[in-house]
XYZ file of C-alpha atoms in Angstrom:
492
model
C -0.033 0.042 -0.024
C 2.786 2.370 0.956
C 4.566 1.535 -2.347
C 1.514 2.241 -4.372
C 1.143 5.637 -2.484
C 4.576 6.683 -2.970
C 4.404 5.756 -6.720
C 1.303 7.831 -7.040
C 2.886 10.862 -5.166
C 6.075 10.750 -7.432
C 3.859 10.503 -10.515
C 2.049 13.561 -9.284
C 5.160 15.425 -8.440
C 6.534 14.807 -11.993
C 3.268 15.724 -13.644
C 3.265 19.061 -11.570
C 6.987 19.912 -12.423
C 5.986 19.421 -16.250
C 3.137 21.648 -15.841
C 5.082 24.277 -13.923
C 7.749 24.210 -16.556
C 5.249 24.570 -19.258
C 3.515 27.573 -17.550
C 7.040 28.995 -16.869
C 7.859 28.854 -20.577
C 4.535 30.365 -21.688
C 3.889 32.979 -18.915
C 6.007 35.426 -21.141
C 3.902 37.362 -23.654
C 4.610 40.525 -25.638
C 0.711 41.229 -25.542
C 0.857 44.426 -27.338
C -2.855 44.135 -28.255
C -3.925 44.152 -24.668
C -2.200 47.051 -23.072
C -5.260 48.732 -22.057
C -6.955 45.744 -20.459
C -3.856 44.841 -18.443
C -4.491 45.016 -14.688
C -0.762 45.173 -14.075
C -0.177 48.300 -16.217
C 2.112 50.510 -13.925
C 1.386 53.526 -16.335
C -2.360 53.689 -16.937
C -2.239 57.220 -18.051
C 0.283 56.376 -20.844
C -1.003 56.624 -24.287
C 1.018 54.934 -26.992
C 1.816 57.002 -30.099
C 3.636 54.957 -32.720
C 4.942 58.046 -34.543
C 6.723 59.481 -31.512
C 7.806 55.888 -30.558
C 10.001 56.023 -33.527
C 12.366 58.374 -31.851
C 11.871 61.235 -34.499
C 14.310 63.655 -32.714
C 17.284 61.299 -32.730
C 17.984 57.806 -33.292
C 17.303 55.033 -30.635
C 18.828 51.480 -30.392
C 15.560 50.038 -28.907
C 12.125 49.664 -30.520
C 9.220 50.815 -28.385
C 6.005 48.937 -28.408
C 2.669 49.408 -26.495
C 3.683 47.212 -23.621
C 7.427 47.454 -23.614
C 10.715 47.584 -25.288
C 12.647 45.428 -27.878
C 16.455 45.512 -27.576
C 19.526 43.377 -28.207
C 21.844 41.809 -25.616
C 24.845 39.984 -27.010
C 23.132 39.236 -30.410
C 19.897 38.020 -28.668
C 16.611 39.882 -29.130
C 14.935 40.641 -25.755
C 11.542 42.131 -24.802
C 11.049 43.858 -21.635
C 7.243 43.659 -20.680
C 6.574 46.514 -18.628
C 3.108 45.340 -17.480
C 4.377 41.915 -16.281
C 7.916 43.253 -15.486
C 9.528 40.234 -17.320
C 12.551 40.468 -19.551
C 13.157 37.467 -21.695
C 14.563 36.624 -25.066
C 12.019 36.059 -27.944
C 12.732 32.349 -28.150
C 10.249 29.439 -27.914
C 12.784 26.731 -27.877
C 12.808 24.506 -24.827
C 16.186 24.327 -23.047
C 17.713 26.960 -25.334
C 20.600 28.770 -23.642
C 20.121 31.863 -25.745
C 23.725 32.123 -26.680
C 24.302 31.572 -30.427
C 22.722 31.434 -33.903
C 20.664 28.268 -32.789
C 18.548 30.576 -30.748
C 15.278 31.838 -32.331
C 15.966 35.258 -30.850
C 19.387 35.329 -32.510
C 20.225 38.682 -34.378
C 23.462 39.494 -35.816
C 24.966 42.561 -37.468
C 28.032 43.207 -39.755
C 31.222 41.693 -38.403
C 34.015 44.146 -39.570
C 36.642 42.212 -37.866
C 36.159 39.219 -40.105
C 34.854 41.126 -43.034
C 31.562 39.205 -42.796
C 28.920 41.413 -44.111
C 25.921 39.060 -44.093
C 23.531 39.587 -41.267
C 19.849 39.620 -40.357
C 19.859 42.924 -38.410
C 22.161 45.547 -39.747
C 23.781 47.621 -37.071
C 21.453 46.044 -34.583
C 18.771 48.416 -35.567
C 15.080 47.432 -34.815
C 11.862 49.040 -35.770
C 8.354 48.509 -34.413
C 5.554 49.836 -36.273
C 1.893 48.573 -36.584
C 2.424 45.427 -34.483
C 5.334 44.352 -36.510
C 8.990 44.356 -36.224
C 11.478 45.374 -39.084
C 15.183 44.674 -39.693
C 17.514 45.260 -42.557
C 19.272 42.005 -43.647
C 22.295 41.692 -45.794
C 23.107 38.570 -47.807
C 26.417 37.124 -48.567
C 26.083 38.706 -52.019
C 25.700 42.133 -50.433
C 22.088 42.478 -51.178
C 20.270 44.709 -48.685
C 16.535 43.719 -47.864
C 13.984 44.988 -45.532
C 12.293 42.185 -43.604
C 9.219 42.245 -41.487
C 8.212 40.077 -38.503
C 5.262 39.694 -36.175
C 5.722 41.024 -32.635
C 7.021 37.776 -31.363
C 9.855 37.845 -34.148
C 8.201 35.185 -36.232
C 6.446 35.058 -39.563
C 9.461 36.462 -41.546
C 8.338 38.365 -44.640
C 10.489 40.293 -47.371
C 9.091 43.734 -47.951
C 11.641 45.010 -50.642
C 15.274 45.034 -51.686
C 16.733 48.306 -50.824
C 20.185 48.077 -52.409
C 22.691 45.908 -54.160
C 26.418 46.174 -54.302
C 26.737 43.429 -56.841
C 24.175 44.824 -59.262
C 24.156 48.377 -58.539
C 27.170 49.370 -56.653
C 24.788 50.607 -53.971
C 24.627 50.054 -50.275
C 22.350 51.080 -47.364
C 24.877 53.455 -45.745
C 23.719 53.486 -42.089
C 20.920 51.306 -40.698
C 21.054 53.383 -37.337
C 20.233 56.537 -39.275
C 16.960 55.091 -40.691
C 13.683 56.408 -39.428
C 10.034 55.175 -39.918
C 7.589 58.130 -40.240
C 3.649 57.974 -41.436
C 4.125 54.405 -42.832
C 7.383 55.048 -44.676
C 10.866 53.949 -44.050
C 13.326 56.912 -44.599
C 16.977 55.714 -45.340
C 20.398 56.501 -46.884
C 22.037 54.672 -49.758
C 25.456 55.424 -51.235
C 27.008 54.607 -54.489
C 30.672 53.894 -54.726
C 31.840 53.480 -58.276
C 35.055 52.097 -59.412
C 36.660 55.691 -59.311
C 35.774 56.113 -55.686
C 39.301 56.071 -54.280
C 40.464 58.309 -57.145
C 37.736 60.705 -56.587
C 39.105 61.529 -52.929
C 36.771 59.015 -51.418
C 33.723 61.163 -52.343
C 30.500 59.226 -52.960
C 26.858 59.900 -54.122
C 24.594 59.706 -51.109
C 20.871 59.210 -51.832
C 18.061 60.221 -49.496
C 15.160 57.633 -50.040
C 11.998 56.444 -48.639
C 9.885 53.283 -49.131
C 6.376 52.482 -47.978
C 6.052 49.651 -45.422
C 4.155 47.574 -47.855
C 5.231 44.459 -50.004
C 6.528 45.314 -53.502
C 6.714 49.082 -52.799
C 9.098 51.065 -54.988
C 11.931 53.124 -53.562
C 11.637 56.875 -54.065
C 14.652 58.910 -54.265
C 14.054 62.100 -52.644
C 17.429 63.725 -53.218
C 21.118 63.348 -53.604
C 24.423 65.021 -52.431
C 28.020 64.271 -52.525
C 29.775 63.414 -49.285
C 33.046 61.714 -48.030
C 32.558 57.996 -47.500
C 35.534 57.579 -45.226
C 34.211 58.996 -41.942
C 33.679 55.319 -41.110
C 36.906 53.348 -40.808
C 35.131 49.974 -40.532
C 32.106 48.808 -42.411
C 29.014 49.025 -40.163
C 30.574 51.884 -38.090
C 28.760 55.097 -37.909
C 29.592 57.851 -40.509
C 27.970 60.913 -39.213
C 24.503 60.191 -40.771
C 21.221 60.857 -39.140
C 17.586 61.456 -40.123
C 14.940 63.447 -38.106
C 11.268 64.076 -38.397
C 9.603 67.401 -37.379
C 6.023 68.402 -38.078
C 5.769 67.696 -41.873
C 9.465 67.829 -42.546
C 12.030 65.070 -42.635
C 15.719 66.254 -42.183
C 18.713 64.394 -43.561
C 22.059 65.128 -41.689
C 25.557 64.211 -42.578
C 28.479 65.702 -40.761
C 31.943 64.634 -39.784
C 35.432 66.237 -38.893
C 37.837 63.286 -39.045
C 38.505 61.431 -42.429
C 40.520 58.285 -42.329
C 41.701 58.107 -45.877
C 42.095 61.568 -47.114
C 43.485 64.727 -45.330
C 41.723 67.113 -47.792
C 38.740 68.968 -46.548
C 38.475 67.076 -43.219
C 35.522 68.990 -41.980
C 32.230 68.527 -43.999
C 28.531 68.919 -43.294
C 25.312 68.428 -45.271
C 21.870 69.342 -44.022
C 18.793 68.780 -46.322
C 15.082 69.136 -45.696
C 12.333 67.140 -47.291
C 8.826 68.758 -47.284
C 6.338 65.778 -47.005
C 3.411 67.951 -48.238
C 5.112 69.507 -51.351
C 7.573 66.650 -51.854
C 10.216 69.401 -52.209
C 13.824 68.404 -51.434
C 16.212 71.251 -50.562
C 19.758 71.381 -49.344
C 19.737 74.003 -46.618
C 23.324 73.985 -45.315
C 26.761 72.908 -46.345
C 30.280 73.282 -45.309
C 33.530 71.920 -46.739
C 36.950 72.854 -45.364
C 39.437 72.090 -42.641
C 38.647 74.678 -39.956
C 36.908 73.108 -36.943
C 36.529 76.258 -35.006
C 33.200 78.175 -34.968
C 32.018 76.225 -38.090
C 28.416 75.945 -36.656
C 28.191 79.636 -35.867
C 29.971 82.465 -33.857
C 31.334 81.272 -30.465
C 30.101 77.889 -30.952
C 33.639 76.296 -30.046
C 35.267 73.538 -31.864
C 33.136 70.996 -33.945
C 33.305 67.550 -32.431
C 34.050 64.445 -34.212
C 30.934 62.705 -32.789
C 28.787 60.998 -35.316
C 25.198 61.725 -36.350
C 23.977 59.508 -33.363
C 25.111 62.289 -31.122
C 23.139 64.945 -33.064
C 19.525 65.647 -31.885
C 16.773 67.756 -32.925
C 13.461 69.259 -31.471
C 10.073 69.624 -32.956
C 10.937 73.086 -34.418
C 13.783 71.960 -36.378
C 16.510 73.129 -34.175
C 19.564 70.965 -33.925
C 21.655 70.227 -30.792
C 25.243 68.821 -30.676
C 28.342 68.663 -28.810
C 31.364 71.042 -29.271
C 34.443 71.833 -27.341
C 35.381 75.142 -25.650
C 38.252 77.066 -27.308
C 39.742 77.430 -23.865
C 39.743 73.660 -23.064
C 43.117 72.031 -22.388
C 42.030 69.321 -24.857
C 39.447 68.970 -27.368
C 37.094 66.812 -25.659
C 33.365 67.677 -25.383
C 32.281 70.134 -22.779
C 29.449 72.340 -24.540
C 26.073 71.719 -26.113
C 25.128 74.095 -28.837
C 21.686 74.853 -30.491
C 21.691 75.447 -34.340
C 18.903 76.393 -36.721
C 20.423 75.807 -40.178
C 17.474 77.393 -42.064
C 17.579 80.495 -39.990
C 21.298 80.616 -39.690
C 21.294 81.013 -35.843
C 23.252 79.309 -33.198
C 24.089 79.563 -29.494
C 25.640 77.766 -26.686
C 22.943 76.626 -24.391
C 24.881 74.391 -21.839
C 28.454 74.176 -20.711
C 29.260 71.525 -18.093
C 30.622 72.456 -14.651
C 32.084 68.914 -14.517
C 34.799 67.539 -16.652
C 33.163 65.759 -19.610
C 29.745 65.198 -21.128
C 28.866 62.251 -23.334
C 26.009 60.421 -25.232
C 23.429 63.166 -26.097
C 19.752 61.906 -26.281
C 16.255 63.684 -26.822
C 12.764 63.029 -26.353
C 11.625 66.194 -28.136
C 11.116 68.043 -24.814
C 14.417 67.406 -23.089
C 17.975 66.695 -23.776
C 19.804 63.799 -21.822
C 23.412 63.162 -21.314
C 26.179 61.879 -19.020
C 28.423 64.189 -17.011
C 31.517 62.785 -15.247
C 34.559 63.754 -13.169
C 37.519 61.473 -13.023
C 40.198 60.036 -10.652
C 39.656 58.630 -7.303
C 36.675 60.553 -6.714
C 34.953 59.879 -10.018
C 31.315 60.791 -10.118
C 28.817 60.292 -13.061
C 25.395 61.851 -13.483
C 22.697 61.476 -15.967
C 21.491 64.984 -16.608
C 18.342 66.316 -18.139
C 17.976 69.916 -19.464
C 15.322 71.844 -21.264
C 15.882 72.861 -24.881
C 17.132 76.350 -23.627
C 19.770 74.851 -21.442
C 17.958 74.914 -17.886
C 18.638 72.061 -15.794
C 15.598 69.926 -14.949
C 17.193 66.968 -13.117
C 20.390 64.964 -12.436
C 20.766 61.456 -11.383
C 23.946 60.397 -9.706
C 25.072 56.835 -10.653
C 25.902 54.672 -7.561
C 28.803 52.333 -7.425
C 28.168 48.776 -6.203
C 29.186 48.168 -2.601
C 31.274 45.144 -3.610
C 33.390 47.255 -5.931
C 33.723 50.191 -3.435
C 34.978 47.769 -0.896
C 37.267 46.397 -3.415
C 38.766 49.905 -4.326
C 38.921 50.863 -0.537
C 41.386 47.894 0.024
C 43.477 48.933 -2.995
C 43.789 52.441 -1.772
C 44.866 51.382 1.763
C 47.438 48.979 0.219
C 48.683 51.574 -2.460
C 47.952 55.029 -0.728
C 49.769 56.713 -3.740
C 47.890 54.824 -6.415
C 46.219 56.974 -9.132
C 43.750 54.262 -9.966
C 40.575 55.984 -10.666
C 37.008 54.659 -10.858
C 35.229 53.934 -14.167
C 32.729 56.680 -15.134
C 29.527 56.217 -16.979
C 30.870 57.198 -20.410
C 30.358 53.650 -21.812
C 26.931 53.102 -20.393
C 24.520 52.878 -23.427
C 21.234 54.714 -23.332
C 19.099 52.381 -25.532
C 16.078 54.619 -25.638
C 13.647 56.926 -23.843
C 9.935 57.184 -23.850
C 7.287 58.485 -21.202
C 7.739 55.507 -19.057
C 11.439 54.619 -18.676
C 15.102 55.201 -19.594
C 16.495 52.002 -20.489
C 20.259 51.583 -20.006
C 22.795 48.759 -20.859
C 26.196 48.514 -19.269
C 29.159 46.873 -21.027
C 31.645 44.704 -19.155
C 34.330 47.474 -18.812
C 31.819 49.457 -16.727
C 30.573 46.498 -14.569
C 30.499 48.671 -11.331
C 27.292 50.458 -11.216
C 24.163 49.636 -9.021
C 21.448 48.234 -11.191
C 23.602 47.355 -14.004
C 26.335 44.832 -12.732
C 26.705 41.249 -13.715
C 26.706 38.395 -11.070
C 30.278 39.121 -10.334
C 31.571 42.673 -10.338
C 35.309 41.717 -10.544
C 35.351 39.058 -13.264
C 35.593 40.405 -16.791
C 35.052 38.249 -19.961
C 37.327 38.191 -22.781
C 34.706 40.056 -24.986
C 34.710 43.541 -23.462
C 31.654 44.479 -25.487
C 29.668 41.770 -23.527
C 26.753 43.339 -21.692
C 26.891 42.962 -18.071
C 23.522 44.193 -17.086
C 20.386 46.296 -18.309
C 18.110 48.487 -16.196
C 15.478 51.047 -16.330
C 14.930 54.395 -14.586
C 11.491 55.732 -14.003
C 11.385 58.716 -16.185
C 8.651 60.592 -14.351
C 10.326 60.268 -10.961
C 13.607 61.177 -12.404
C 12.338 64.322 -13.995
C 10.461 65.299 -10.761
C 13.616 64.948 -8.856
C 11.950 62.256 -6.618
C 14.108 59.454 -5.144
C 14.536 56.859 -7.710
C 17.228 54.164 -8.590
C 18.099 51.955 -11.619
C 15.971 48.866 -11.515
C 17.969 46.051 -13.014
C 16.080 43.819 -15.528
C 18.841 41.743 -16.865
C 22.075 40.519 -15.276
C 24.703 38.465 -16.990
C 25.929 35.424 -15.321
C 29.697 35.148 -15.728
């Protein structure tokens, strides 16, 4: 009798484990259709606007949906569901370790180190629009395609071929510069013919758009010449960006450090496409070698930073980093505001710290890191209004284990100049009305809410993400007490 009872008990335990496993694997849902009905919605007053979710004032490395964020960690596509507070890879395979190309959520970009251009998500750029995900894929023959997926990263469908190196000597220039607006994908292509090197590495850049429908034709809106050697490696940024303001699309290209030519090192092109009139105009150009006051009187030294560090507001004003003429070095210490159409410019912010990094915008505020250095290194995430008035500043806290470790070092080596890492390498994936999403690479694995399971161990791959976390944007902007809430932690 006892044996029979034990057999039944073991059988029931096994069944329960299987059921729990099944529930565990299926409790995660994107659930973008049921955001209003969700009882767990921590932001009941939030209204999703898919146009503003496209980061029209500056490119974002995450895709924003009704219920959360799509973003990439070490070549795996994750979704953070805000309502359920669950962060998981978009993979349905049982026992998958989510580490390589066998994972359903695997996404890869160009590997410039191995000259491997084929990838299914160029430059790790994701788009979410009308309940679908979009990525630019490159084949081994160097054909560029736009692919559509459902919101679970399934049901892959080819929308259009965007460019072809083999057939047209044309390439999609920068996936991170792409923008979706009102059902169109706006993007750059560049044509590099056989005389490219002989022409001083000057290429023809096309400003295009294509409707997000199958078999749509590419519309070339305008074209300009621009150096193609601001990116030393394929897949790296080359100073391009696309912005949307009211009924206008702005195409920006700028750089100050060329890799293969010393002629005309500093070049800018800014064009505007009027959606209503279909008119394309080049509104500002600069070609030369002078980096000082290029963007207007007293605006300082133009910074080498790429188009990703240039932002815009809803009125067509641009914001970018420059360096003070009085700086001992040429690192960034100012933010300037430029209106290329009105030919106006001004310095709106000059840091009282040592450095500023990683300019972001949500259309109403500018966000960036400020840091000091040395033993007393401190890092802040600062938000300012578009006129430069400071709204809020969040100080990054170091992990206690790391502080204890450094304290021992300073006691043992009192004359050591070993400084703490600052926040300059932390990645702001994106910002919406709910959260600011941050990722932290291994070389900055010391901050609360962003650390791996071991703050001292560092992997061989320094690009590996140690942790990801979110900051409640409303609390942050109201200067209420808040912290980084960790949603992902790498186990080393």
